[in-house]
Amino acid sequence: MIKDLYDYLAKPDKTIGEHVEDLIFRANILRKLGYIKDIHIYNLLIQACKGHDLGKANKEFLKRILNPKLHFDETKEISHNILSVYYLDKNEFDENTDDYLIVACCILFHHDYCNEPLVIKTRTSQINSLLIPEYNQKPSRRMLKNICNNYLKKRETIIVKGLLHRCDYSASGNYEIEYPNDFLEAGLAQMMNEWQKKKKDSCWNELQEFCIENREENIIALAPTGMGKTEAGLLWIGNHKGFFILPIRTAINAIYDRIKNQILKDEKLKERLGLLHSESLSYYGSHVGQEMDILDYRNRGQALSLPLNISTLDQLFDFVFKYKGYEMKLATLAYSKIVIDEIQMYDAEMLAYLIYGLRRIHELGGKIAIVTATLPPFIKKLLRDKNIGNIEFKERDFTDDLKRHSVKVIDESICEDDIIQCYNQNIKEGKGNKILVVCNTIKKAQKMYDQIKEKDETLNSHVLHSRFDREDRKNLENKIKEFGKTYNERNEIDIQNGIWIATSIVEVSLDIDFDYLFTELTDLNGLFQRMGRCNRKGVKQLDGYNCFVYCDGSDIKQGQKGFLDSVFYEQSKKALKTVDGILEESQKTKLINDYFTYDDIRSSDYMRQFKDTFDWISELDIGNFEKDEIKMRNIFTKSIVPKIVYDQNKDEIVLLEERQTLISKKLKDSNIEQKERENLFRERIEIQERLRDFIVQIPYYEYHKYYKKVYQTYGTVNISKYEHIDIMNCQYDIKGFYPLNYENIGEDAMMF
C-alpha cells in the first residue's frame, strides 16, 4: 500500500497531517475571532495549510529529521516548499486556475531557503527524483512560471500568504496565534464608573463619543492636549485587535502604564497588552511583577499574538520594505485597527513610510484612526491624495474653552537672563515656579544649563536630552515627571521652584505640567506640542505671559546645514507675527490651517524628501532587502560607553561579562536540562539588558572626530557575542555626554 503523504513526518514528533491540523486549528481561531471575514480567503488559507509541507514527504528529508546530526545538503535535497507545489492538486480548486495559482504561490514562497524560481528552472531532474510519483501533479512550465513571477503581488496572495505564515509559525512554535480582545470596552466602562464615584457628572466627552460612534470608519480627530485622546483611541478600537502607534518610546511607555494600571488593573496582562519597541524587554523587567516570564511575554508581543499593542513605527511598518515574508505583518495589520498619534512629529522620510504603509493596510481592509493634537493641511492632502495615501476619512475637529497659553514672541536668541529674572520674580511673589526651557539642539541645551549655573549656581536646574546613558535618562525622566505633576498629594496645585532645560524629547514623551515655557521656535506644530507641557490641564491662573518664543532663525537650514526646514520655519514665523497674548486652542488650529497648506510648503526640502522616499518605497521589489538589514531610520549614531561611566561601574561590568561567558559555556552542554537551559537563557538576557544601561548614543561624526584626533583604545564592553561597545574617553556628567575639548567641527546632528 502506498503511504499517504500526511503520514510522513513533518517534525521529529509530528506527522505532516498532525502539523496541518495544528495550522487549521489556528486558522479557525482567526475565523472565529472575526479576523477572516471573507469565506473565499478562508478557503484559500485552508488549502494552503493543507499543502504547505507536503514536500517533506521525501527520503532525504526523512533521513535528516531522524538524525539531528545531519544538515541540509543542497546537492542531495530540494527545499520542501518547492516540492510541495508539485503535490498540489489542481482538481481541488473547481477548475479555478487563479485560486490554484494563488495557493501554489503562497506554498512556494512560505520559506526563504533559496532562489526558488532558479531551482525550479535548473534542477528539474533532482526534483523529480525526490517526488513520490503517485502523488506528483506535474504542473506545467507555464503554470510554474506564473506561480514564480506573476502572483506574489496579488491582493489575495498577500493576505493568504501572510496568514499562512502566522498559522505556521504559531503551530511550529506552539504558541497562541491570537488572544481575544474581550476586555477593553468593559475595562474602559469600569474606569468611567470609578471616575463617576469621584465626580458624579463624569462622562465621555464629544471627542470620545465621536470615536465610539465611528468604530467602523477611518477617522481623523483633532483635539488639544488634555481632552483624553488616548481614551478616545482606545474607545475607537473597542473589542477588536488594535495597535496604538506613537513616535517616541517614553510616550509609548506612559500609555502602556496607563492601560495596564487604570484599565486592565494588571489582570491577564500577558494575554492582553503588548509593548513593541527596541527596549521593551528592559521596560518589562522593571514594570511588571516578578512572577511574570518577561521573555515569553515579549515573544508574544513580537509574534503579534496580543490583542492590544502600543508600538513605535519601526516595529510594525518595516513591511513597507517588502522583505521576503513581509506579508505576515501586513496581513495582520489588515485585520486590525490602527491608531496614529502625533503624526506631525515624523520627519519627511518616516512620514513617507507611514503613509505608504497606511495605504497598503487600507487597501487590504484595515481601519485607521488619526487622533492627534495638530495635523497640518498638507498631511491631510497627502493622506487623501489618490496617488499617495488614497484613504477617505471621516473628520472632525474638537476644542475646549480652556485658556492655557499667553504667548510673547521675541525676535532674538533665547536668553538665560530672561529665565532667571522670571524665576526670581516668581519666588518673590510666591507663584508657581516650574520653568521649562526647550532648545532645538543638545549643544544649546547644555550651553543654556552652563549659562544659568554661571549666573546663579544655587538655582534648582536640570538638563534632559537623549545623550545620557539609559539608567541616567530613566532617572531624569522620573524626576521631571514627579516635578512636573499638576497636583500634590492634597489635590492642590503643586507649587515648586525649578528649571528644567530640555530638547524636543519632552514634546510628546512626558506627562508634565509646567508654569512657564521658554523655547526656541521650531515649526508651528512642534511649538504647539511644546506648549502642551505648560499649563497642560488649563487649571493654572493666567497672569501675564506664560510662553516665551524666541525666533532669531539661527537653526534654519542653509544648504545641508542646520536642522529646521527654512520654509517651515518662515511659515511658522509669519504665523506668530499675528500672536501676542492669549492663544486659544481654536486659534492654534487656524494658524496651522492658514500657514501649512500644501501650496505653502510644496517647495520645501521636506516635501522633496517625502516625494523621493515615497516614490522609491512604492517601486521597491519584493526581496530587495533582507529583514535583518532594514533600519527605518538612517544610521547617524554610534553606541559608546563613556570611560568615566565604565570606570565608575567597572567591577559590576566585569562580573557581568564573566558571568555571561560562563553561561554561554554552560549552554553549549547538550546534556543540560531544559528548565536550567531556559533559566540560563533568561539570565543572559537580563545581563545584556543591564550592560546596555551604560550605553550612550552619540552622533557618528562625533565618534569619527574622536577617532581621528585623540583616539585611544580603552577596550570594549561585551554585550553579547556579536555586540561589542567601544569605551570612549569623553566628558560625561550631570549634562550628559559632550566631547573632549578639541576643535569643534561638524553639525550637532542629534537634536533630541
mmCIF file with all atom_site columns, N, CA and C in Angstrom, residues 10 37 262 555:
data_model
loop_
_atom_site.group_PDB
_atom_site.id
_atom_site.type_symbol
_atom_site.label_atom_id
_atom_site.label_alt_id
_atom_site.label_comp_id
_atom_site.label_asym_id
_atom_site.label_entity_id
_atom_site.label_seq_id
_atom_site.pdbx_PDB_ins_code
_atom_site.Cartn_x
_atom_site.Cartn_y
_atom_site.Cartn_z
_atom_site.occupancy
_atom_site.B_iso_or_equiv
_atom_site.pdbx_formal_charge
_atom_site.auth_seq_id
_atom_site.auth_comp_id
_atom_site.auth_asym_id
_atom_site.auth_atom_id
_atom_site.pdbx_PDB_model_num
ATOM 1  N N  . ALA A 1 10  ? 6.679   15.489 9.598  1.00 0.00 ? 10  ALA A N  1
ATOM 2  C CA . ALA A 1 10  ? 6.981   16.896 9.332  1.00 0.00 ? 10  ALA A CA 1
ATOM 3  C C  . ALA A 1 10  ? 8.008   17.399 10.327 1.00 0.00 ? 10  ALA A C  1
ATOM 4  N N  . LYS A 1 37  ? -13.009 37.497 7.548  1.00 0.00 ? 37  LYS A N  1
ATOM 5  C CA . LYS A 1 37  ? -14.443 37.627 7.253  1.00 0.00 ? 37  LYS A CA 1
ATOM 6  C C  . LYS A 1 37  ? -14.796 37.041 5.884  1.00 0.00 ? 37  LYS A C  1
ATOM 7  N N  . GLN A 1 262 ? -4.729  51.496 34.920 1.00 0.00 ? 262 GLN A N  1
ATOM 8  C CA . GLN A 1 262 ? -6.043  52.110 35.100 1.00 0.00 ? 262 GLN A CA 1
ATOM 9  C C  . GLN A 1 262 ? -7.176  51.334 34.433 1.00 0.00 ? 262 GLN A C  1
ATOM 10 N N  . ASP A 1 555 ? 18.711  78.354 13.610 1.00 0.00 ? 555 ASP A N  1
ATOM 11 C CA . ASP A 1 555 ? 18.716  76.905 13.384 1.00 0.00 ? 555 ASP A CA 1
ATOM 12 C C  . ASP A 1 555 ? 18.179  76.475 12.034 1.00 0.00 ? 555 ASP A C  1
#
